[in-house]
Coordinates of C-alpha atoms (C1' of nucleotides) in Angstrom, one line a residue:
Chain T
X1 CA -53.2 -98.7 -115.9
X2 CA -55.4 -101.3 -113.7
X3 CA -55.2 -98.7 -111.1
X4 CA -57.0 -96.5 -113.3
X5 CA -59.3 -99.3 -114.0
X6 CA -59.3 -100.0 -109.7
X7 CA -61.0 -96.4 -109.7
X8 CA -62.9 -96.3 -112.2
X9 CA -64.9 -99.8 -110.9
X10 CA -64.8 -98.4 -107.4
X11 CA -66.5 -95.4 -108.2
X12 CA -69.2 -96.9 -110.2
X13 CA -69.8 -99.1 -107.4
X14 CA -70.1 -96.3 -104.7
X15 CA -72.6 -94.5 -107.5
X16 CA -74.9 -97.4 -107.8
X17 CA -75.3 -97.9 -104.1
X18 CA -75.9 -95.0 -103.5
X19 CA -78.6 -94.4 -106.8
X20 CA -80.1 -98.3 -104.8
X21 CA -80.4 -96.1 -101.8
X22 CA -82.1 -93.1 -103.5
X23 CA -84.6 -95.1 -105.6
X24 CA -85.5 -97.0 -102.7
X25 CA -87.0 -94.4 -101.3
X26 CA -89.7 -94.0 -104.1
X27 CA -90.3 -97.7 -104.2
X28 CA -87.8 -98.4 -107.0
X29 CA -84.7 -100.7 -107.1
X30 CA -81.6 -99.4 -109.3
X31 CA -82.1 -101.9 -112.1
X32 CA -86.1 -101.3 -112.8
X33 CA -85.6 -97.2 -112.7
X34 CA -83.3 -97.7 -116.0
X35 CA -86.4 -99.5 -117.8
X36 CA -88.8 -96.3 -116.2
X37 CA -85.7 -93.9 -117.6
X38 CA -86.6 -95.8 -121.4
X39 CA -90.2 -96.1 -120.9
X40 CA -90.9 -92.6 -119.6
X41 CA -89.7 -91.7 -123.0
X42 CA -90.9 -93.9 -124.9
X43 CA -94.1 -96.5 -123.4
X44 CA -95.2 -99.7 -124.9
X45 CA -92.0 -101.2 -126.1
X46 CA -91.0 -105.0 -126.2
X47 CA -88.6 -106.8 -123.6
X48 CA -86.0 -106.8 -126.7
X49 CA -86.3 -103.2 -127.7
X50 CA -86.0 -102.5 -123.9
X51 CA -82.9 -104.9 -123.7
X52 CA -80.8 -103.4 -126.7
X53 CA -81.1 -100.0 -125.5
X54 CA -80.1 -101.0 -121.9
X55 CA -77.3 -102.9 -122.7
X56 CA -78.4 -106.1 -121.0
X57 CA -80.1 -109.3 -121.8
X58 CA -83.4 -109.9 -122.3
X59 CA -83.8 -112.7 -119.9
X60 CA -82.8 -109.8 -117.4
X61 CA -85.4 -107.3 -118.5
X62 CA -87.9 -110.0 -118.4
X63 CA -87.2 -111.5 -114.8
X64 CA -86.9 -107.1 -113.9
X65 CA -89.9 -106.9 -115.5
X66 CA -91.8 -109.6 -114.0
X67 CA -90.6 -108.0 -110.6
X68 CA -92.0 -104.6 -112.0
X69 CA -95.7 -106.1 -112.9
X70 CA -96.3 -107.7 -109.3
X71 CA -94.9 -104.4 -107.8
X72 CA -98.0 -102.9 -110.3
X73 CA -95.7 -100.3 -111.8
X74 CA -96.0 -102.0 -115.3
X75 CA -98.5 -104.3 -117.2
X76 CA -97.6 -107.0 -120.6
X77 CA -100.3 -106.9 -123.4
X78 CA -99.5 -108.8 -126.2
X79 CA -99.2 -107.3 -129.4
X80 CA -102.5 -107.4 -131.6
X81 CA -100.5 -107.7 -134.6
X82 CA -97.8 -109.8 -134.1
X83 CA -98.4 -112.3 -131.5
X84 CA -94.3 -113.3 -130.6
X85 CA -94.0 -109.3 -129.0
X86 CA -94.6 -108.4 -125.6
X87 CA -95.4 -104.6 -125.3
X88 CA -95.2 -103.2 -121.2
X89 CA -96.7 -100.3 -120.3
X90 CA -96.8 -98.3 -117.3
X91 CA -99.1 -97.7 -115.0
X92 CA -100.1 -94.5 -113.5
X93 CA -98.4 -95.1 -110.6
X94 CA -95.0 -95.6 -112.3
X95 CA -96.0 -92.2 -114.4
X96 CA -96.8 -90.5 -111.1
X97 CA -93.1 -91.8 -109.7
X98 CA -91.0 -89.9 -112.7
X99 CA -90.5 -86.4 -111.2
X100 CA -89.2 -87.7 -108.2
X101 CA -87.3 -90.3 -109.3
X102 CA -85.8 -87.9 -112.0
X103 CA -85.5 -85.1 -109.2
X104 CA -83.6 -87.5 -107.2
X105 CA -81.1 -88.9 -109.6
X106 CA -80.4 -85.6 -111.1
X107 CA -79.2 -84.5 -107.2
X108 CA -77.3 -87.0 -106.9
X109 CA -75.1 -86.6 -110.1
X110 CA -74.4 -83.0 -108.8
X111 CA -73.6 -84.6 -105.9
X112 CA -71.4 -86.7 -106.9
X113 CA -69.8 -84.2 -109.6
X114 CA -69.7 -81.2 -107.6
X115 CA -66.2 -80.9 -107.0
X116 CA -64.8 -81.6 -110.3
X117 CA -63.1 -79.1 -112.8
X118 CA -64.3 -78.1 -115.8
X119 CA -61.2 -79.8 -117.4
X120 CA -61.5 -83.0 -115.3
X121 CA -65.0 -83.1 -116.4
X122 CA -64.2 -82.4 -120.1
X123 CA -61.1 -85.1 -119.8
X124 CA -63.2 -87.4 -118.0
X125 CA -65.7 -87.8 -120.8
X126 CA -63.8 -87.7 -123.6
X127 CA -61.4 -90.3 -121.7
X128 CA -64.9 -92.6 -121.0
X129 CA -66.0 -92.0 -124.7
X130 CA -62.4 -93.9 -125.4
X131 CA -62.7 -96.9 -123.8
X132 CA -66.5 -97.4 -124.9
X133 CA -65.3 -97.8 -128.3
X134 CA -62.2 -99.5 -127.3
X135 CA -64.2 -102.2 -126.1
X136 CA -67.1 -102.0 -128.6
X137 CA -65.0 -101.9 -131.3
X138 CA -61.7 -103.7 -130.7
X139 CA -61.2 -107.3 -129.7
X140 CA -60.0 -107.4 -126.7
X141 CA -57.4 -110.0 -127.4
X142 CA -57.7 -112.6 -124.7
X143 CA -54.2 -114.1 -124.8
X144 CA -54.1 -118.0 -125.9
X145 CA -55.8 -120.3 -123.6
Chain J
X1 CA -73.9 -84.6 -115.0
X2 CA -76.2 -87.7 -115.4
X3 CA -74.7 -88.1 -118.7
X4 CA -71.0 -88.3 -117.5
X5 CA -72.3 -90.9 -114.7
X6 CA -74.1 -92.9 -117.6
X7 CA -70.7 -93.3 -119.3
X8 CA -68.8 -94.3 -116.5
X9 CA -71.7 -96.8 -115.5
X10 CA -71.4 -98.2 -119.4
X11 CA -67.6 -98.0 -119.7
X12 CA -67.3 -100.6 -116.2
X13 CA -70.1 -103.0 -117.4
X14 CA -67.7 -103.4 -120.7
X15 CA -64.4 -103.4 -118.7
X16 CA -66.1 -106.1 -116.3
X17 CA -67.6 -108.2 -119.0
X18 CA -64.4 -108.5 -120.3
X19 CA -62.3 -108.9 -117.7
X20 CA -65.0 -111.9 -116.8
X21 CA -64.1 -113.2 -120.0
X22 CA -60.7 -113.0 -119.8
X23 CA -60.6 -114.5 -116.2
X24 CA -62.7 -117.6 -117.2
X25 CA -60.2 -119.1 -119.9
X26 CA -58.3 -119.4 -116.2
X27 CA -60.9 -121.1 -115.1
X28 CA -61.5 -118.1 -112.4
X29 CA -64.9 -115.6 -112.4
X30 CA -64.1 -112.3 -112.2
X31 CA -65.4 -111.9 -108.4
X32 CA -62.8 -114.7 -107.6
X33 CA -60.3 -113.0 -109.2
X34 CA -60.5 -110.0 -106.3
X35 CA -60.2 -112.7 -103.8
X36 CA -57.0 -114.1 -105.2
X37 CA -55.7 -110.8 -106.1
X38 CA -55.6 -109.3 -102.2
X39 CA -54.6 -113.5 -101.0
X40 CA -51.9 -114.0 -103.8
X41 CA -50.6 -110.7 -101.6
X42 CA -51.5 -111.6 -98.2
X43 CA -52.7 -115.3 -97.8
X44 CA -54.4 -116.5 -94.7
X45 CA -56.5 -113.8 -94.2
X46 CA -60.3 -113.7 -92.7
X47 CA -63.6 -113.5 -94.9
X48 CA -64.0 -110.4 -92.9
X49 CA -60.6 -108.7 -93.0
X50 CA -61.0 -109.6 -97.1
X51 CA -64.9 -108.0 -97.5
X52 CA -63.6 -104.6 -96.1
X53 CA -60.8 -104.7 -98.3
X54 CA -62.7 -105.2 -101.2
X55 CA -65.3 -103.3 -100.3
X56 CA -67.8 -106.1 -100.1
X57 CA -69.9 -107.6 -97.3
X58 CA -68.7 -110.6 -95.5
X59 CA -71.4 -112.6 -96.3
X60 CA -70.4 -112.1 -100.2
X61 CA -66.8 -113.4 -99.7
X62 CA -68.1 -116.3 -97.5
X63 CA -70.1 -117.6 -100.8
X64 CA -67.6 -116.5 -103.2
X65 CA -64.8 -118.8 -100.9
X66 CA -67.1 -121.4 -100.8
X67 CA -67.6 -121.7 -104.6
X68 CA -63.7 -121.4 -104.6
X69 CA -63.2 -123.9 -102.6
X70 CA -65.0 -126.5 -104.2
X71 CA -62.8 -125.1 -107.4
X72 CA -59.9 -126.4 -105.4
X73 CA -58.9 -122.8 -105.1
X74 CA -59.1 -122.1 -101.4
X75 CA -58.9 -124.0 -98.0
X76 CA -60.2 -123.1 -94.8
X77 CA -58.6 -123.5 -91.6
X78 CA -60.2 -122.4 -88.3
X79 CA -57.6 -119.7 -86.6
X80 CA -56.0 -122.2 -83.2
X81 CA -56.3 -118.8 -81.1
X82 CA -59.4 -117.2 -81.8
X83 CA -62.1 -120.5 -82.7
X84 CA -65.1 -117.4 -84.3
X85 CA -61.9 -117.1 -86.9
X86 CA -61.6 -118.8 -90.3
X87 CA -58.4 -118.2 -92.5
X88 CA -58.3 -118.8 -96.0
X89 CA -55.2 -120.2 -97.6
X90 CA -54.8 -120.4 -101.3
X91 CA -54.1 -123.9 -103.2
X92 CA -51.0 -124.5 -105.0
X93 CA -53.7 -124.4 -107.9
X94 CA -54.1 -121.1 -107.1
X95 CA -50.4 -120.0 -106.7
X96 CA -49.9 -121.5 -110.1
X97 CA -52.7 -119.1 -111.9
X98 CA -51.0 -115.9 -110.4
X99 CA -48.7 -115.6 -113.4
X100 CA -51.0 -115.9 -116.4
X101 CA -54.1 -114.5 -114.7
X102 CA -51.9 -110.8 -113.8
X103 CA -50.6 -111.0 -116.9
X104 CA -53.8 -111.2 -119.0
X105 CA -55.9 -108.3 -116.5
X106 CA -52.8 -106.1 -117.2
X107 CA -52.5 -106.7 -121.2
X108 CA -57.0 -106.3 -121.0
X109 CA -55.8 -102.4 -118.7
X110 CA -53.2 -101.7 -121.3
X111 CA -55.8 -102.3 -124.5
X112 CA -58.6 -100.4 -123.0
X113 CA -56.9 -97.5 -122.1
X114 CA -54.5 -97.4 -125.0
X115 CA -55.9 -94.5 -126.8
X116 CA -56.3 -92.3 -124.1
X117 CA -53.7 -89.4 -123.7
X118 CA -51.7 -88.3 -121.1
X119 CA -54.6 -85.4 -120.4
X120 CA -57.0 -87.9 -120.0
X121 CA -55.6 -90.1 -118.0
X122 CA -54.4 -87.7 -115.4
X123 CA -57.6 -85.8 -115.3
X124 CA -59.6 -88.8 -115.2
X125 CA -57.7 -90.3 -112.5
X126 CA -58.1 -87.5 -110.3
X127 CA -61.8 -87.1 -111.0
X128 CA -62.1 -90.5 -110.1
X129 CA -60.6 -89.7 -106.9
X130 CA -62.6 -87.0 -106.5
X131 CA -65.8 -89.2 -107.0
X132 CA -64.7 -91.5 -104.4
X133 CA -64.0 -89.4 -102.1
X134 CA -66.8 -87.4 -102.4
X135 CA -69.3 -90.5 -102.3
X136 CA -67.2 -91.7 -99.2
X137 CA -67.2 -88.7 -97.3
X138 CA -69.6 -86.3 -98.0
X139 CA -73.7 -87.3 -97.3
X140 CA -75.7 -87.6 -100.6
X141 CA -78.6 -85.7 -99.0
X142 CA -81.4 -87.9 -100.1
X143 CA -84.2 -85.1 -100.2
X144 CA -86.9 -85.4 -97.9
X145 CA -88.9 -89.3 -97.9
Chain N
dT1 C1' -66.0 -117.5 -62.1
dA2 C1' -70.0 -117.0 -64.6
dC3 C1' -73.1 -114.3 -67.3
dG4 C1' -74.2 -110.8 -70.7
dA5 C1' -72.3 -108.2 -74.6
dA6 C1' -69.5 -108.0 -78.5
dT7 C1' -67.5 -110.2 -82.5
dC8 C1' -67.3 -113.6 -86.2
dG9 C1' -68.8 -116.7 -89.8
dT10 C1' -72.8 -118.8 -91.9
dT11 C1' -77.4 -119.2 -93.8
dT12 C1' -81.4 -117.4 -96.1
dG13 C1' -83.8 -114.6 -99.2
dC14 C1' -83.7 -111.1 -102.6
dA15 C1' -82.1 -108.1 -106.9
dT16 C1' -79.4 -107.9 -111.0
dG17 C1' -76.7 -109.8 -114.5
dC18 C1' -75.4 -113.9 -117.7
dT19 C1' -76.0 -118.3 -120.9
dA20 C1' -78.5 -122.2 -122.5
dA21 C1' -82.7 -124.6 -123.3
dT22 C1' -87.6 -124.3 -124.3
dG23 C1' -91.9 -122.9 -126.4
dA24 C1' -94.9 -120.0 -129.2
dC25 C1' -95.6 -117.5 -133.2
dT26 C1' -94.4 -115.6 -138.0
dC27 C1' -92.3 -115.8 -142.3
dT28 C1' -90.3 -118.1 -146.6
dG29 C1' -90.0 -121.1 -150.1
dT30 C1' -91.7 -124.6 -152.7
Chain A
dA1 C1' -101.0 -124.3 -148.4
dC2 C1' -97.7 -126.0 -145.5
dA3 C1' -93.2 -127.4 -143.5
dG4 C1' -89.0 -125.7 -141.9
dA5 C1' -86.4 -121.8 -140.5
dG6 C1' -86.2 -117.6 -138.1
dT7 C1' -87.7 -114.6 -134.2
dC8 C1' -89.6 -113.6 -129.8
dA9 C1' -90.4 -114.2 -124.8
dT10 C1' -89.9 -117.2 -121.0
dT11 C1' -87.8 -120.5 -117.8
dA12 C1' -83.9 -122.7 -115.4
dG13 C1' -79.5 -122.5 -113.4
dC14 C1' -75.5 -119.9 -112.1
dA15 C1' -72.4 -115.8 -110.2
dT16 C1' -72.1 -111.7 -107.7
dG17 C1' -73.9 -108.3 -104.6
dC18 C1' -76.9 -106.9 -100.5
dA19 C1' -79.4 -107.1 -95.7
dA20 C1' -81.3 -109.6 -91.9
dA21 C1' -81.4 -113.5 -88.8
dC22 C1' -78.8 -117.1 -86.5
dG23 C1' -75.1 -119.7 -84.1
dA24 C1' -70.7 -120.2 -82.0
dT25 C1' -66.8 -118.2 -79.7
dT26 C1' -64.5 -114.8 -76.9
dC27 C1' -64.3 -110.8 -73.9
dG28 C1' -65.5 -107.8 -70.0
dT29 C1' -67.4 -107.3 -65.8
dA30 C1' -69.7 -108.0 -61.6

DNA sequence: TACGAATCGTTTGCATGCTAATGACTCTGT
DNA sequence: ACAGAGTCATTAGCATGCAAACGATTCGTA
């Protein structure tokens, strides 16, 4: 099964360089268009909301952020009522990037998917849905050591 | 489609951050781990001959060897008939991880894919190849920019 | 044979992830 | 009301990736 597991990593690789490439073109590195993707949705969260519904850190949506602010597609304000929270907020330009950005991503998932089978497809997700909870849910069992 | 992609992106962070785990009780990150996996194979090899075999960029396996060597992982040894070569030979260290190291990435395979049936596994392996062939192949026509 | 082009590895600087340590603020219990 | 505990964001340091610039060696050709 690592071979599986050899594809699978491979794959997602060739997808994020390519997405990298794509953003790039609209001023946006793969890693910040995931925080647009949240905050198009919803605007004015904190770096922790932002971090649990990435999946990452939030040490790494901070430094992202950071990167975000001087690039002036976001801005902090501190939260008037509870002074520990950090709320960012885009700015118009990062509003004015969305249907491009979203354009763009959504090509490339055709793109990518075009030549699959509706079964392969089907199998493919259901297969992916697996291992999520596999590993979400299951220790992994890392031997003695 | 996005939402097949944002599946495959989520199920390789967790399969990664695992495998990282599992790798470090052996005293080995997991982007050493895909040096000594092609060396333990084929030792002696270049920094170049190894990035296009992992699909990396030569500078990335020149700082990954470096932080391996200091390990006491790795040696270099400049090539006696070409002087712009530099072979990297694996430490008796090294050799002596090969064992408990394939043996933990393979039980880590085995557990993450364990509930998947035969369905999936087919039709996700040969979506997979799809994927990677398509992304290697066929231009991702990055609209107009 | 000697010089320019090609081929390597390395260095530098950046983006994206992590953990651990730090600092600021809020909340709880007495 | 206030001290300690808890909750945030931030900073620092590291690993892994990239591209671009640089340096050393070899090869091809005049």
């Amino acid at each position: 099964m690592t071979e599986l597991i050899r594809l699978l990593t491979r794959a997602q690789k060739l997808l994020r360089t390519a997405s990298d490439d794509a953003m790039s073109r609209h001023g946006v590195r793969v890693g910040q268009n995931l925080v647009l993707e949240v905050l198009w949705e919803t605007d004015g969260l904190t770096p922790g909301e932002l971090a649990s519904r990435l999946h990452v850190t939030t040490p790494t949506v901070v430094n992202t952020a950071t990167r975000m602010e001087s690039a002036g597609l976001l801005v902090r304000r501190r939260d008037p009522a509870d002074g520990r929270l950090v709320r960012l907020y885009l700015t118009p330009k990062a509003q004015a990037a969305r249907q491009p950005i979203e354009e763009a991503r959504r090509r490339l998932a055709e793109h990518a998917t075009a030549t699959l089978t509706d079964d392969e497809r089907r199998h493919m997700r259901s297969a992916l849905e697996k291992i999520i909870k596999r590993m979400t849910e299951s220790p992994p069992d890392l031997g003695d050591a």
